Amino acid sequence: LLDCSGARHVYLQNACRRQGIVYGNNNQVITAYMSIMKRQSKDKIGLPPPAVKPIDLTVIERWQIQTCEERKYLFSFQGQRKGDLRKALLQFQQYDDMYISVRSQSRYVRDLVKGANDTFDYKGNMKNSYFGGAPRGDNLFSYRFSEILSAGTIPVVYADDWLLPFNEHVVNWTNCAIVIPESQVNKTREILLAIPDDVRCNMQKCALEVWDRYIADRAGWVQGLVRSAISTKDVNR
């Protein structure tokens, strides 16, 4: 398993660049990318970003997702003040059903260290949201993507041409996530309100199922990557 997740080590960069030549005919090697554009990936297998702050749901909270219980927020986003995408989300602070909190890096990082208090109730707000924002940061991916799934919340991805985790033969992301072009971030509320309640509920169920099956632990990662590799090989026959 070759993890081409954007590490800056020269040997890994070279291995990932050459993988089509060196490993192209080797069916014992899977190459996965965490931060790469679709058009740059030869085998089209994405790697899920690890959840820095995964959200543990109680049995009751899981049942509430299955029974389509109401949540307080249509959409929420909490994160560092980085880039125009995140600043653009601030326009939605005017709506009571959209929770937006963009903070400085120092305040954000203090809440991430081991044993730190969840000062800004990140987990509580995520569990009370139907949709969670996952705008790109320094890379195409966002760690928040996986954290959103762990809450049974639907990721809203703003990362043009990002290769989503695994492939379409393993996870049909149109059933579990919303992908909005970066140029249409201003239309976020309009797009989300147009989704029927029953469709939204099924997407929440799908999001939690994908988290449980493929992203919650490394065993799930491997299972998803192997299934992706097998399906890719079958398609290329």
PDB file of C-alpha atoms in Angstrom, residues 7 13 22 75 117 204 206 212:
ATOM      1  CA  ALA A   7       4.201  14.041   2.079  1.00  0.00           C
ATOM      2  CA  GLN A  13       7.263  12.040  -4.135  1.00  0.00           C
ATOM      3  CA  VAL A  22       7.386   0.922 -11.445  1.00  0.00           C
ATOM      4  CA  PHE A  75     -25.290  23.843   8.032  1.00  0.00           C
ATOM      5  CA  ASN A 117     -11.651  21.224  26.316  1.00  0.00           C
ATOM      6  CA  GLN A 204     -27.139  11.203   6.664  1.00  0.00           C
ATOM      7  CA  CYS A 206     -25.186   6.929   4.083  1.00  0.00           C
ATOM      8  CA  ASP A 212     -18.438   3.020  10.227  1.00  0.00           C
TER       9      ASP A 212
END
